[in-house]
Short mmCIF file of C-alpha atoms in Angstrom, two decimals:
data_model
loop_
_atom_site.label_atom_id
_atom_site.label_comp_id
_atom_site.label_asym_id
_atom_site.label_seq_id
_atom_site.Cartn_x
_atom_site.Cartn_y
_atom_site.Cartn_z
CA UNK A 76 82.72 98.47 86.49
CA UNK A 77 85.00 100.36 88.28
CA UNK A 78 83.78 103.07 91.09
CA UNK A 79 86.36 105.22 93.20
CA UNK A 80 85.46 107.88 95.64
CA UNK A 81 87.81 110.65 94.68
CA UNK A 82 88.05 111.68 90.91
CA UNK A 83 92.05 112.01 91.10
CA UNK A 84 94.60 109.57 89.38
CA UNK A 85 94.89 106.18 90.34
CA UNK A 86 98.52 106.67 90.49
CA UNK A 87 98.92 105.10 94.34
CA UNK A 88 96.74 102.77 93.73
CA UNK A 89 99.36 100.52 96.31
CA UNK A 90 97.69 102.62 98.77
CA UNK A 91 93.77 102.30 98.09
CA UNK A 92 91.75 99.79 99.46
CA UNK A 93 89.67 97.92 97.23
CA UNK A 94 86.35 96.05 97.30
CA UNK A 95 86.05 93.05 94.57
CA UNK A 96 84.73 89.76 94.26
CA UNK A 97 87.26 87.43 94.72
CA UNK A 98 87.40 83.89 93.55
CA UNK A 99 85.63 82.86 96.76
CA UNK A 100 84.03 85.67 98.54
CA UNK A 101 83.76 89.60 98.91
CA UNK A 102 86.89 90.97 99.58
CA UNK A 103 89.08 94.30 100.62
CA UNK A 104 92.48 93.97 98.95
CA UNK A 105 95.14 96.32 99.18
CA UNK A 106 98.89 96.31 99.10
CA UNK A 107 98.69 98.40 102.68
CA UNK A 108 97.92 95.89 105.25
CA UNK A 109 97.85 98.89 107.64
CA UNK A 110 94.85 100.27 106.20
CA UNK A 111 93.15 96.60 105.99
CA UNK A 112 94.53 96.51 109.85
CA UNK A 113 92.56 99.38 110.74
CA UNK A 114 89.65 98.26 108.88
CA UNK A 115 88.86 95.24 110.44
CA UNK A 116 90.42 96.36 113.40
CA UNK A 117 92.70 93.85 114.20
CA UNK A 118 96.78 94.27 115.50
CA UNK A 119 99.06 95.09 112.66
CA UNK A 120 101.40 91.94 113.77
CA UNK A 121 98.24 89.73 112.72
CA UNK A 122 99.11 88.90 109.31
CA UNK A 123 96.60 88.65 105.55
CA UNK A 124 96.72 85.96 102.82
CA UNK A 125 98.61 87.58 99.96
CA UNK A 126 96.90 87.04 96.87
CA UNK A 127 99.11 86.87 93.27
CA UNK A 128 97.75 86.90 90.54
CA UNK A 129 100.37 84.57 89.09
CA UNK A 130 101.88 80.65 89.82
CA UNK A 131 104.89 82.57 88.90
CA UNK A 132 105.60 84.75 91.62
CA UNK A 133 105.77 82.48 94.35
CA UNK A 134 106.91 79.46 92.51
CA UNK A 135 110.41 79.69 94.03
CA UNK A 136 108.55 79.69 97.53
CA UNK A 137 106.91 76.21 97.70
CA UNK A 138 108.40 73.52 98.04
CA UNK A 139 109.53 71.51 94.22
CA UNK A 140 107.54 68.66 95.90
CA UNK A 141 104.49 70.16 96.06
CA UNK A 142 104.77 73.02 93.10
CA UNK A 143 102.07 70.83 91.15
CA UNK A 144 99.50 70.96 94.11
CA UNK A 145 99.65 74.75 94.23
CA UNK A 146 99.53 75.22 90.85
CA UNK A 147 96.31 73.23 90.06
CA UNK A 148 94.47 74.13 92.80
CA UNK A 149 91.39 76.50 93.01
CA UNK A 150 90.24 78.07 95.57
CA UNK A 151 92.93 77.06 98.32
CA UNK A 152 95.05 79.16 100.44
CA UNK A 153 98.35 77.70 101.02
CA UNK A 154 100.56 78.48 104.36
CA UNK A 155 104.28 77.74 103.55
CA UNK A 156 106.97 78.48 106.50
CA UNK A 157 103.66 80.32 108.20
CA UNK A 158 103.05 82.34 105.51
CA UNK A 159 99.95 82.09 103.60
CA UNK A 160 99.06 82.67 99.88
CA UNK A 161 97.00 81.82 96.98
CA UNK A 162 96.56 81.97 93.54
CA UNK A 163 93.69 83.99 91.98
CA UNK A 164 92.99 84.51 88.26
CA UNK A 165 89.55 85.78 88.60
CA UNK A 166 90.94 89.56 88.81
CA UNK A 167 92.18 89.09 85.10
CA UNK A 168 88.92 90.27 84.32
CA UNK A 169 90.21 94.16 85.67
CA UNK A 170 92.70 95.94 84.32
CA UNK A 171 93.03 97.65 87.32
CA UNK A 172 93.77 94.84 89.40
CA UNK A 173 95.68 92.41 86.50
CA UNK A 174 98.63 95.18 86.98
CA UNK A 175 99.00 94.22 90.90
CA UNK A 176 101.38 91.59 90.87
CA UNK A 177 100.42 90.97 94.42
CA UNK A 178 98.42 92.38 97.24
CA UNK A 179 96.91 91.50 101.00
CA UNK A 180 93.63 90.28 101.38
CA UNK A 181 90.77 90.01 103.94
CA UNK A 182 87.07 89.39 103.66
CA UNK A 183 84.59 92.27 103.40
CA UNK A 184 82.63 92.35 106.99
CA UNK A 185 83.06 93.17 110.69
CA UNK A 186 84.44 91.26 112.89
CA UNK A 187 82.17 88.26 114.01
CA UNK A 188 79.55 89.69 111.01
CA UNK A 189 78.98 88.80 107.50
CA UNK A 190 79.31 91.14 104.69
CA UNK A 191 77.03 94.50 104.95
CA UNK A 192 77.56 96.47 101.76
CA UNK A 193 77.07 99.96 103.79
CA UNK A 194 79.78 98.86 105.72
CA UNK A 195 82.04 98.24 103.17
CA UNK A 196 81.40 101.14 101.01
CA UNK A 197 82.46 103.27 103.55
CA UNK A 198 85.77 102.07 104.07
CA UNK A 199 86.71 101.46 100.46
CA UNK A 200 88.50 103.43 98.03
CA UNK A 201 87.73 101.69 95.03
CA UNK A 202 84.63 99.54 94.14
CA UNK A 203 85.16 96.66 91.53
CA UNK A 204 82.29 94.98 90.46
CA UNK A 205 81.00 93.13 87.60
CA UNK A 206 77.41 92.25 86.25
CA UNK A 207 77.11 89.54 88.88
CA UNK A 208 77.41 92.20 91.91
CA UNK A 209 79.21 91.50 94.75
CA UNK A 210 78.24 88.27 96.82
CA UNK A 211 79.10 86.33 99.85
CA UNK A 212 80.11 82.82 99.09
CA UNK A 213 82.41 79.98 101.36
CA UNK A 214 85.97 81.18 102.38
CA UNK A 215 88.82 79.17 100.69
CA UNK A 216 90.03 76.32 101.57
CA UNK A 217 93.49 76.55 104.15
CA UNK A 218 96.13 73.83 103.42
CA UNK A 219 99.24 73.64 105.28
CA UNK A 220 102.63 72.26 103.25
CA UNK A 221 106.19 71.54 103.53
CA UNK A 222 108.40 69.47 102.11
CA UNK A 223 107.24 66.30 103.60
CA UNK A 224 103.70 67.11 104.74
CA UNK A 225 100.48 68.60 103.73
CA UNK A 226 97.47 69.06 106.20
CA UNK A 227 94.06 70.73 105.89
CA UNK A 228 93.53 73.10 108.15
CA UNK A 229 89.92 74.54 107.06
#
């Protein structure tokens, strides 16, 4: 199910700010890390995990050593040349999110809170939710790589 505050187009969607379940927890995505920026109210020099929705679109980025790692693994945000990405498949089940190749992510709460669904209606263009509802589960894991090295950060 698909909610959205304004009954116009989704035409600039790249600009909308979306609530969904992720593959680990609730999360805003958006292709605008400004507007995720100004949501959780952190500096716009702080970077997001970018999500793809695809092992194909970042293949040429990690390292040939370690292309099999990121492929098979679930639930695991990758840093690379500190820049961090994942994989997720779970928004396959939306049409409206299988046609962004990419986008920023962040979890759904206030700084130093956990996830208040007031909250995050508020600031959110777009609600995407299936039977299950939206719920709070553990962050991903955070692995570091490079060509010779791989180290778990979280």
């Amino acid at each position: 199910m698909v909610r959205c505050k304004s009954n116009t187009r989704l035409s600039s969607i790249k600009n909308k700010v979306i609530l969904t379940q992720a593959d680990t927890t609730v999360g805003f995505i958006s292709q605008n890390h400004n507007r995720l920026s100004e949501i959780k109210e952190r500096p716009n020099a702080k970077p997001f995990i970018k999500i793809y929705n695809s092992f194909r679109s970042i293949q040429s980025r990690i390292p040939k050593s370690k292309k099999n790692l990121v492929r098979r693994a679930n639930k695991t945000t990758f840093i690379v040349k500190n820049k961090a990405f994942r994989v997720d498949k779970t928004y396959k089940n939306s049409q409206l999110l299988r046609d962004l190749e990419w986008h920023y992510s962040t979890s759904a709460n206030e700084i130093g809170k956990s996830f208040c669904r007031e909250f995050c209606e508020d600031k959110t263009d777009i609600i995407v939710e299936d039977q299950n509802g939206l719920n709070e589960l553990a962050s991903s894991r955070l692995i570091k790589i490079n060509n010779t090295k791989i180290k778990a950060l979280r």
